[in-house]
Short mmCIF file of C-alpha atoms in Angstrom, two decimals:
data_model
loop_
_atom_site.label_atom_id
_atom_site.label_comp_id
_atom_site.label_asym_id
_atom_site.label_seq_id
_atom_site.Cartn_x
_atom_site.Cartn_y
_atom_site.Cartn_z
CA MET A 13 35.18 55.73 10.31
CA LYS A 14 32.36 55.15 8.21
CA THR A 15 30.03 57.60 10.32
CA SER A 16 32.66 60.40 10.09
CA MET A 17 32.54 59.78 6.18
CA VAL A 18 28.95 60.49 5.96
CA TRP A 19 29.02 63.57 8.11
CA GLY A 20 31.81 64.80 6.05
CA VAL A 21 30.14 64.53 2.75
CA LEU A 22 26.85 65.92 4.51
CA CYS A 23 28.92 68.84 5.54
CA LEU A 24 30.19 69.36 1.92
CA LEU A 25 26.89 69.53 0.45
CA GLY A 26 25.62 71.97 2.99
CA THR A 27 22.60 69.92 4.34
CA PRO A 28 22.27 71.18 7.97
CA TRP A 29 18.80 70.07 8.12
CA LEU A 30 19.96 66.34 7.97
CA HIS A 31 21.73 66.93 11.31
CA SER A 32 18.59 68.07 12.99
CA GLN A 33 16.66 65.15 11.40
CA GLU A 34 19.09 62.49 12.86
CA THR A 35 19.20 64.13 16.24
CA GLU A 36 15.83 64.04 16.67
CA SER A 37 14.73 60.52 15.24
CA LYS A 38 18.21 58.88 14.85
CA PRO A 39 17.23 57.15 11.63
CA LYS A 40 19.09 53.85 10.65
CA VAL A 41 21.98 54.63 8.02
CA THR A 42 22.87 51.67 5.86
CA HIS A 43 26.24 51.87 4.39
CA GLU A 44 27.60 50.22 1.24
CA VAL A 45 31.47 50.37 0.15
CA GLU A 46 32.98 49.07 -2.92
CA LEU A 47 36.41 49.17 -4.75
CA GLU A 48 37.08 48.36 -8.14
CA ILE A 49 40.97 48.04 -9.12
CA ALA A 50 41.35 47.67 -12.97
CA GLY A 51 44.65 46.89 -14.72
CA GLU A 52 44.70 47.90 -18.17
CA TYR A 53 46.81 47.19 -21.23
CA ARG A 54 46.37 49.09 -24.70
CA TYR A 55 48.58 47.98 -27.63
CA PHE A 56 48.73 50.02 -30.86
CA PHE A 57 49.30 48.14 -33.88
CA GLU A 58 50.94 50.62 -36.08
CA ALA A 59 54.33 52.67 -35.55
CA ALA A 60 53.63 56.08 -33.74
CA ARG A 61 53.21 59.21 -35.77
CA PHE A 62 55.16 61.31 -33.32
CA GLU A 63 58.40 60.65 -31.57
CA GLU A 64 57.18 60.76 -28.02
CA GLN A 65 54.56 58.15 -28.63
CA ALA A 66 54.94 54.41 -27.97
CA ASN A 67 53.03 51.19 -28.93
CA HIS A 68 52.51 49.82 -25.49
CA TYR A 69 50.24 51.91 -22.79
CA PRO A 70 49.74 49.88 -19.54
CA SER A 71 47.89 51.54 -16.81
CA ILE A 72 46.00 50.88 -13.60
CA ALA A 73 42.65 52.50 -12.42
CA PHE A 74 41.00 52.58 -8.84
CA LYS A 75 37.20 53.14 -8.67
CA PRO A 76 36.00 53.61 -4.97
CA ALA A 77 32.21 53.74 -4.37
CA TYR A 78 30.11 54.53 -1.17
CA THR A 79 26.62 54.86 -0.59
CA ALA A 80 24.66 55.89 2.67
CA THR A 81 21.00 55.43 2.74
CA TRP A 82 18.50 56.33 5.65
CA ASN A 83 14.91 57.48 5.91
CA LYS A 84 13.66 54.04 4.47
CA GLY A 85 15.64 54.51 1.34
CA TYR A 86 14.35 58.22 0.53
CA GLU A 87 17.41 59.96 1.30
CA SER A 88 20.93 59.00 0.47
CA ILE A 89 24.58 60.19 -0.28
CA ASN A 90 26.26 58.69 -3.29
CA PHE A 91 30.00 58.77 -4.31
CA GLN A 92 32.03 57.30 -7.03
CA GLY A 93 35.66 58.19 -7.56
CA PHE A 94 38.04 57.46 -10.41
CA VAL A 95 41.88 57.49 -10.38
CA ARG A 96 44.01 56.29 -13.47
CA VAL A 97 47.86 56.04 -13.76
CA ASP A 98 48.99 56.05 -17.21
CA ARG A 99 52.31 56.54 -19.23
CA ASP A 100 50.38 59.58 -20.91
CA ASP A 101 50.56 62.48 -18.25
CA GLU A 102 47.34 63.83 -19.61
CA ARG A 103 45.64 60.24 -19.25
CA THR A 104 46.96 60.13 -15.62
CA HIS A 105 44.11 61.91 -13.70
CA TRP A 106 41.57 61.59 -11.18
CA ASP A 107 37.89 62.50 -11.09
CA ILE A 108 34.72 62.73 -8.74
CA ARG A 109 32.42 60.84 -10.97
CA GLU A 110 29.66 61.45 -8.35
CA LEU A 111 29.11 62.91 -5.00
CA TYR A 112 25.67 63.98 -4.28
CA TYR A 113 22.87 64.27 -1.67
CA GLN A 114 19.33 62.92 -3.10
CA LYS A 115 15.94 63.02 -1.41
CA ALA A 116 12.75 61.52 -2.87
CA LYS A 117 9.29 62.29 -1.38
CA GLY A 118 5.89 61.75 -3.02
CA ASN A 119 6.21 62.34 -6.89
CA TRP A 120 9.16 64.60 -6.63
CA GLU A 121 13.00 63.97 -6.18
CA VAL A 122 15.94 66.50 -5.87
CA SER A 123 19.86 65.85 -6.22
CA ALA A 124 22.59 68.26 -5.21
CA GLY A 125 26.21 67.71 -5.95
CA PHE A 126 28.29 66.06 -8.57
CA LYS A 127 26.22 63.67 -10.74
CA LYS A 128 26.24 61.79 -13.91
CA VAL A 129 23.25 62.03 -16.22
CA TYR A 130 22.80 60.13 -19.26
CA TRP A 131 20.22 61.10 -22.13
CA GLY A 132 19.83 59.19 -25.51
CA VAL A 133 18.67 56.20 -27.47
CA ALA A 134 21.23 55.64 -30.32
CA GLU A 135 23.99 52.91 -30.03
CA SER A 136 26.60 54.57 -32.41
CA ASN A 137 26.13 58.37 -31.76
CA HIS A 138 25.01 60.04 -28.49
CA LEU A 139 24.16 63.58 -29.64
CA VAL A 140 21.48 64.80 -26.93
CA ASP A 141 23.69 63.58 -24.27
CA ILE A 142 24.95 67.03 -23.21
CA ILE A 143 24.76 67.33 -19.49
CA ASN A 144 28.25 65.85 -18.62
CA GLN A 145 31.52 66.67 -20.05
CA THR A 146 33.22 63.69 -21.99
CA ASP A 147 36.10 62.14 -20.33
CA ALA A 148 37.98 62.07 -23.76
CA VAL A 149 41.49 60.56 -22.46
CA GLU A 150 39.56 57.46 -21.06
CA THR A 151 37.81 56.02 -23.87
CA PHE A 152 37.55 56.65 -27.52
CA ASP A 153 33.92 56.25 -27.96
CA GLY A 154 32.93 59.31 -25.56
CA GLU A 155 30.85 57.00 -23.25
CA GLU A 156 32.82 57.85 -20.11
CA LYS A 157 31.74 61.18 -18.55
CA LEU A 158 33.25 63.50 -16.03
CA GLY A 159 30.96 64.44 -12.82
CA GLN A 160 29.05 67.47 -13.40
CA PRO A 161 28.18 69.97 -10.37
CA MET A 162 24.44 70.23 -10.50
CA VAL A 163 21.18 70.89 -8.69
CA GLN A 164 18.56 68.34 -10.24
CA PHE A 165 14.75 68.47 -9.54
CA SER A 166 12.55 65.83 -10.88
CA TRP A 167 8.75 65.76 -10.80
CA ILE A 168 7.33 62.18 -11.86
CA THR A 169 3.85 61.91 -13.00
CA ASN A 170 1.99 58.84 -14.36
CA LYS A 171 -0.29 60.96 -16.77
CA ILE A 172 1.74 63.83 -18.23
CA GLY A 173 5.41 62.34 -17.85
CA THR A 174 8.50 63.15 -16.10
CA PHE A 175 10.19 66.90 -15.88
CA ASP A 176 13.75 67.39 -14.89
CA LEU A 177 15.17 70.89 -14.19
CA PHE A 178 18.97 71.23 -13.91
CA TYR A 179 21.03 74.04 -12.57
CA LEU A 180 24.65 73.79 -13.71
CA PRO A 181 26.79 76.18 -11.98
CA TYR A 182 30.37 75.27 -13.31
CA HIS A 183 31.64 74.15 -16.64
CA ARG A 184 34.39 71.34 -16.72
CA LYS A 185 36.87 71.41 -19.86
CA ARG A 186 37.45 68.37 -22.06
CA THR A 187 40.97 66.90 -21.61
CA PHE A 188 43.08 65.68 -24.71
CA ALA A 189 45.69 63.32 -25.12
CA GLY A 190 49.10 64.74 -24.17
CA GLU A 191 52.37 64.67 -26.13
CA THR A 192 53.11 61.03 -25.29
CA GLY A 193 49.46 59.92 -25.56
CA ARG A 194 47.96 58.01 -28.65
CA LEU A 195 44.76 59.23 -30.28
CA ARG A 196 45.78 62.90 -30.22
CA PHE A 197 45.86 65.56 -32.66
CA GLY A 198 48.89 66.79 -34.43
CA THR A 199 48.90 69.87 -32.18
CA VAL A 200 48.75 69.05 -28.57
CA LEU A 201 45.77 70.57 -26.97
CA ASN A 202 46.15 71.59 -23.65
CA GLN A 203 43.04 72.49 -21.25
CA ASP A 204 44.49 75.79 -20.54
CA ASP A 205 44.56 76.69 -24.34
CA LEU A 206 40.73 76.23 -24.60
CA LEU A 207 39.02 79.58 -23.98
CA TYR A 208 35.46 80.54 -23.52
CA GLU A 209 33.08 82.86 -25.44
CA SER A 210 31.43 83.85 -22.26
CA GLY A 211 32.99 86.42 -20.17
CA ALA A 212 32.05 84.31 -16.96
CA GLU A 213 34.25 81.44 -18.35
CA GLU A 214 33.74 78.26 -16.62
CA TRP A 215 31.53 79.95 -13.89
CA ARG A 216 28.78 80.79 -16.28
CA GLN A 217 25.43 79.39 -14.87
CA ASP A 218 24.03 76.87 -17.13
CA VAL A 219 20.53 75.55 -17.28
CA ALA A 220 18.59 72.55 -18.77
CA VAL A 221 15.18 71.02 -18.83
CA ARG A 222 13.89 67.62 -20.11
CA TRP A 223 10.48 66.03 -20.41
CA LYS A 224 9.90 62.33 -21.00
CA HIS A 225 6.99 60.24 -21.38
CA TYR A 226 5.53 56.99 -23.20
CA PHE A 227 2.56 56.56 -25.12
CA GLY A 228 1.87 52.86 -25.53
CA ILE A 229 5.05 51.34 -27.49
CA VAL A 230 6.55 54.88 -28.06
CA ASP A 231 8.99 56.51 -25.47
CA VAL A 232 9.58 60.13 -26.16
CA ALA A 233 11.77 62.92 -24.62
CA VAL A 234 12.31 66.45 -25.53
CA SER A 235 15.03 68.48 -23.90
CA HIS A 236 16.45 72.05 -23.93
CA PHE A 237 20.04 73.04 -22.84
CA TYR A 238 21.54 76.80 -22.49
CA GLY A 239 24.99 77.51 -21.58
CA ASN A 240 28.54 76.61 -22.34
CA GLY A 241 28.86 74.01 -24.81
CA ARG A 242 30.45 70.76 -23.86
CA GLU A 243 32.13 70.49 -27.33
CA PRO A 244 34.70 73.02 -28.12
CA LEU A 245 34.53 74.63 -31.51
CA PHE A 246 37.66 74.39 -33.70
CA ALA A 247 38.90 77.05 -35.96
CA PHE A 248 42.10 77.56 -38.01
CA ASP A 249 44.41 80.64 -38.28
CA ALA A 250 46.47 81.80 -41.41
CA LEU A 251 49.38 79.28 -40.34
CA GLY A 252 46.82 76.36 -40.03
CA ASN A 253 47.35 76.32 -36.15
CA ILE A 254 44.26 74.89 -34.25
CA ASN A 255 42.30 77.61 -32.05
CA ALA A 256 39.50 76.19 -29.84
CA PHE A 257 36.99 77.78 -27.58
CA TYR A 258 33.70 76.82 -25.86
CA PRO A 259 30.72 78.65 -27.39
CA VAL A 260 27.51 79.56 -25.56
CA ILE A 261 24.97 77.48 -26.92
CA HIS A 262 21.05 76.66 -27.23
CA GLN A 263 20.54 73.11 -28.03
CA THR A 264 17.03 71.40 -28.41
CA GLY A 265 17.07 67.84 -28.47
CA LEU A 266 14.47 64.91 -29.34
CA GLU A 267 14.59 61.24 -28.58
CA LEU A 268 12.14 58.69 -29.81
CA GLN A 269 12.09 55.03 -29.27
CA LEU A 270 9.29 52.67 -30.64
CA THR A 271 9.36 49.17 -29.09
CA HIS A 272 7.44 46.67 -31.43
CA SER A 273 7.84 42.98 -30.99
CA ALA A 274 11.63 42.25 -31.45
CA PHE A 275 12.17 45.44 -33.11
CA LEU A 276 13.51 48.64 -31.64
CA TRP A 277 13.24 51.90 -33.69
CA LYS A 278 15.51 54.87 -32.55
CA LEU A 279 15.91 58.44 -33.37
CA GLU A 280 18.07 61.24 -31.69
CA SER A 281 18.05 64.64 -33.18
CA ILE A 282 19.47 68.01 -32.06
CA TYR A 283 19.34 71.62 -33.29
CA ARG A 284 22.30 73.72 -31.88
CA GLN A 285 22.38 77.30 -32.05
CA ALA A 286 25.52 79.42 -31.42
CA ASP A 287 26.65 82.89 -32.79
CA ALA A 288 29.60 81.22 -34.22
CA GLN A 289 27.62 78.29 -35.74
CA ASP A 290 24.10 76.79 -36.10
CA PHE A 291 23.61 73.11 -37.10
CA PHE A 292 21.24 70.29 -37.21
CA ALA A 293 22.21 66.76 -36.30
CA LEU A 294 20.24 63.35 -36.31
CA ALA A 295 20.97 59.58 -35.35
CA ALA A 296 18.26 57.18 -36.52
CA GLY A 297 18.13 53.33 -36.85
CA LEU A 298 16.85 49.99 -35.68
CA GLU A 299 17.85 47.00 -33.66
CA TYR A 300 16.25 43.60 -34.07
CA THR A 301 16.74 40.82 -31.59
CA PHE A 302 16.68 37.11 -32.06
CA GLY A 303 15.93 35.94 -28.51
CA ASN A 304 16.63 32.49 -26.77
CA ILE A 305 17.90 31.01 -29.97
CA ASP A 306 17.64 27.18 -29.72
CA GLY A 307 16.10 27.67 -26.13
CA ASN A 308 19.77 28.03 -24.89
CA GLY A 309 19.33 31.72 -23.59
CA LEU A 310 21.46 32.92 -26.40
CA ASP A 311 20.32 36.57 -27.68
CA ILE A 312 21.54 38.11 -31.20
CA GLY A 313 20.79 41.50 -31.84
CA ILE A 314 21.21 43.09 -35.39
CA LEU A 315 21.77 46.88 -35.24
CA GLY A 316 21.88 49.41 -38.19
CA GLU A 317 22.05 53.37 -37.62
CA TYR A 318 22.52 56.39 -39.88
CA SER A 319 24.15 59.68 -38.61
CA TYR A 320 23.82 62.94 -40.33
CA ASP A 321 25.65 66.44 -38.95
CA GLU A 322 25.63 69.56 -41.05
CA ARG A 323 29.10 70.54 -39.68
CA ASP A 324 30.55 67.88 -42.16
CA GLU A 325 34.35 67.21 -41.33
CA LEU A 326 34.32 69.64 -38.58
CA ALA A 327 31.98 67.48 -36.36
CA LEU A 328 33.95 66.52 -33.11
CA ASN A 329 32.26 63.03 -33.29
CA ALA A 330 33.33 62.49 -37.03
CA LEU A 331 29.72 61.29 -37.64
CA GLN A 332 28.48 63.55 -40.40
CA ASN A 333 27.21 61.24 -43.08
CA ASP A 334 27.88 57.70 -41.86
CA VAL A 335 26.15 54.33 -41.41
CA PHE A 336 26.77 51.94 -38.66
CA PHE A 337 26.10 48.01 -38.86
CA GLY A 338 26.67 45.75 -35.66
CA SER A 339 25.62 43.03 -33.70
CA ARG A 340 25.05 42.70 -30.09
CA ILE A 341 25.58 38.90 -28.62
CA ALA A 342 24.52 38.04 -25.13
CA LEU A 343 25.01 34.46 -23.96
CA ASN A 344 22.88 34.99 -20.87
CA ASP A 345 25.29 32.78 -18.90
CA THR A 346 26.31 32.83 -15.25
CA ALA A 347 29.44 34.81 -16.34
CA ASP A 348 27.27 37.53 -18.10
CA THR A 349 29.07 37.12 -21.32
CA SER A 350 28.47 39.72 -24.11
CA PHE A 351 30.01 41.01 -27.38
CA LEU A 352 29.36 44.14 -29.63
CA ILE A 353 30.83 43.96 -32.96
CA GLY A 354 30.39 46.85 -35.40
CA GLY A 355 31.59 48.75 -38.29
CA LEU A 356 31.32 52.30 -39.17
CA SER A 357 31.51 53.59 -42.73
CA ASP A 358 31.58 57.20 -44.18
CA LEU A 359 29.17 57.53 -47.15
CA ASP A 360 31.17 60.60 -48.64
CA SER A 361 34.83 58.87 -48.44
CA SER A 362 36.48 55.46 -47.71
CA SER A 363 36.83 56.06 -44.12
CA LYS A 364 35.78 53.16 -41.79
CA ILE A 365 36.18 52.02 -38.44
CA PHE A 366 35.69 48.78 -37.05
CA SER A 367 34.94 47.95 -33.36
CA LEU A 368 34.85 45.03 -30.98
CA GLU A 369 33.83 45.23 -27.24
CA ALA A 370 33.31 42.01 -25.09
CA SER A 371 33.16 41.28 -21.40
CA ARG A 372 32.87 38.33 -19.07
CA ARG A 373 32.81 37.72 -15.42
CA PHE A 374 35.00 35.02 -13.88
CA GLY A 375 33.92 34.14 -10.36
CA SER A 376 32.06 36.65 -8.42
CA THR A 377 34.78 39.34 -8.31
CA TRP A 378 36.76 39.50 -11.36
CA THR A 379 35.80 40.80 -14.89
CA VAL A 380 37.53 40.92 -18.17
CA GLU A 381 37.04 43.40 -20.92
CA ILE A 382 38.32 43.34 -24.41
CA GLU A 383 38.09 46.38 -26.83
CA ALA A 384 39.53 46.72 -30.30
CA ARG A 385 39.19 49.66 -32.94
CA VAL A 386 40.51 49.57 -36.30
CA PHE A 387 40.73 52.67 -38.34
CA ASN A 388 40.89 51.93 -42.07
CA SER A 389 41.35 54.01 -45.20
CA ILE A 390 40.77 57.28 -43.30
CA ALA A 391 40.42 60.26 -45.79
CA GLU A 392 42.77 62.98 -45.54
CA ASN A 393 39.97 65.57 -45.53
CA GLU A 394 38.74 63.95 -42.29
CA PHE A 395 39.45 66.83 -39.68
CA ILE A 396 39.12 64.52 -36.68
CA LEU A 397 39.63 60.81 -37.70
CA SER A 398 42.80 61.71 -40.15
CA ASN A 399 44.67 62.28 -36.83
CA PHE A 400 43.82 58.82 -35.86
CA GLN A 401 44.68 56.86 -38.94
CA ASP A 402 47.69 55.14 -37.42
CA ASP A 403 46.12 54.55 -33.97
CA SER A 404 44.17 51.20 -34.32
CA PHE A 405 44.71 49.34 -31.09
CA LEU A 406 43.71 46.50 -28.83
CA ARG A 407 42.76 47.17 -25.12
CA ILE A 408 42.41 44.40 -22.40
CA ALA A 409 41.34 45.27 -18.84
CA ILE A 410 41.02 42.81 -15.79
CA SER A 411 39.01 44.16 -12.86
CA LYS A 412 38.69 43.05 -9.28
CA PHE A 413 36.04 43.96 -7.19
CA PHE A 414 36.31 44.21 -3.23
#
């Protein structure tokens, strides 16, 4: 059964040369299979704004993973799936997070298929991270991403850094919460209602390039993306209805991280150009870690970041002139217990968001995650956050690994 799974994936990705290779040399293939089942409960503290909504949202998620490696680990097939069942129809969804073939040889590497790629150094605002579409119904902070069809070529050198080239043949739309879901707009946004500026729509062929390197204590990366934007652009008609579409954009990004003693200095910056809108945005800050306090392995990190966005209230991430302060705590115990506590404050208004993320492992196959978000004194002119002012919530997830 496992062998048939491997060959099915190889046929899907169109790699007939691998069949010839196995026929001739019969390389040993190593298989790894994993399944995570996660029960989740979200409780919203305040009464719902809309009749269809509720306070209690139980759900369950299935996250299968499979890896096949051969050729001494230089070739592999990688798969990560995702399925969630929730009382909100739009949050009930499935996705191929990853399904790609990867080959490495010498100083180059190529991948083809569905894949997740992360860019960025900031904690509170992921500006440069543009390859994958955000899974907006899965998490509030935008850190969960949908699998992106791509071909990625990487050339790795010690002297001049790493160059990544991306060919992205298909655009995936962002999903927003449905009528029965929380953390949604007053107007329910359906995927089919979001249009494209490009006549090719989701089949527009996008490209991206990124260079990264280090110079002593400085890590630097420069990137450029050209294609359908991952964030829809919102506009309003005379009746106040929301119209949204995906513009064709150029985005140039810069990432800097300086490591000095226990300090991490971070900077992310982008300049995005489109026919409908040009803007500049940045996130900058530092993190200082008190390591191994009292010799007990306890690490406490102090974080501070500032975010600026020329779009003001129309910034989809709602971070236009905001400061973030937080603390990252790692007990470094056998249960891998960790906490991230923070607060985000708007410098132009009274809007504030408080957050807590914690996780702990029990035994070798169980984990517990706790997340809380509290929206406080949200200003009415906040286009994004004003829709969520009654949606403070507590989330508990218990996962079992097989």
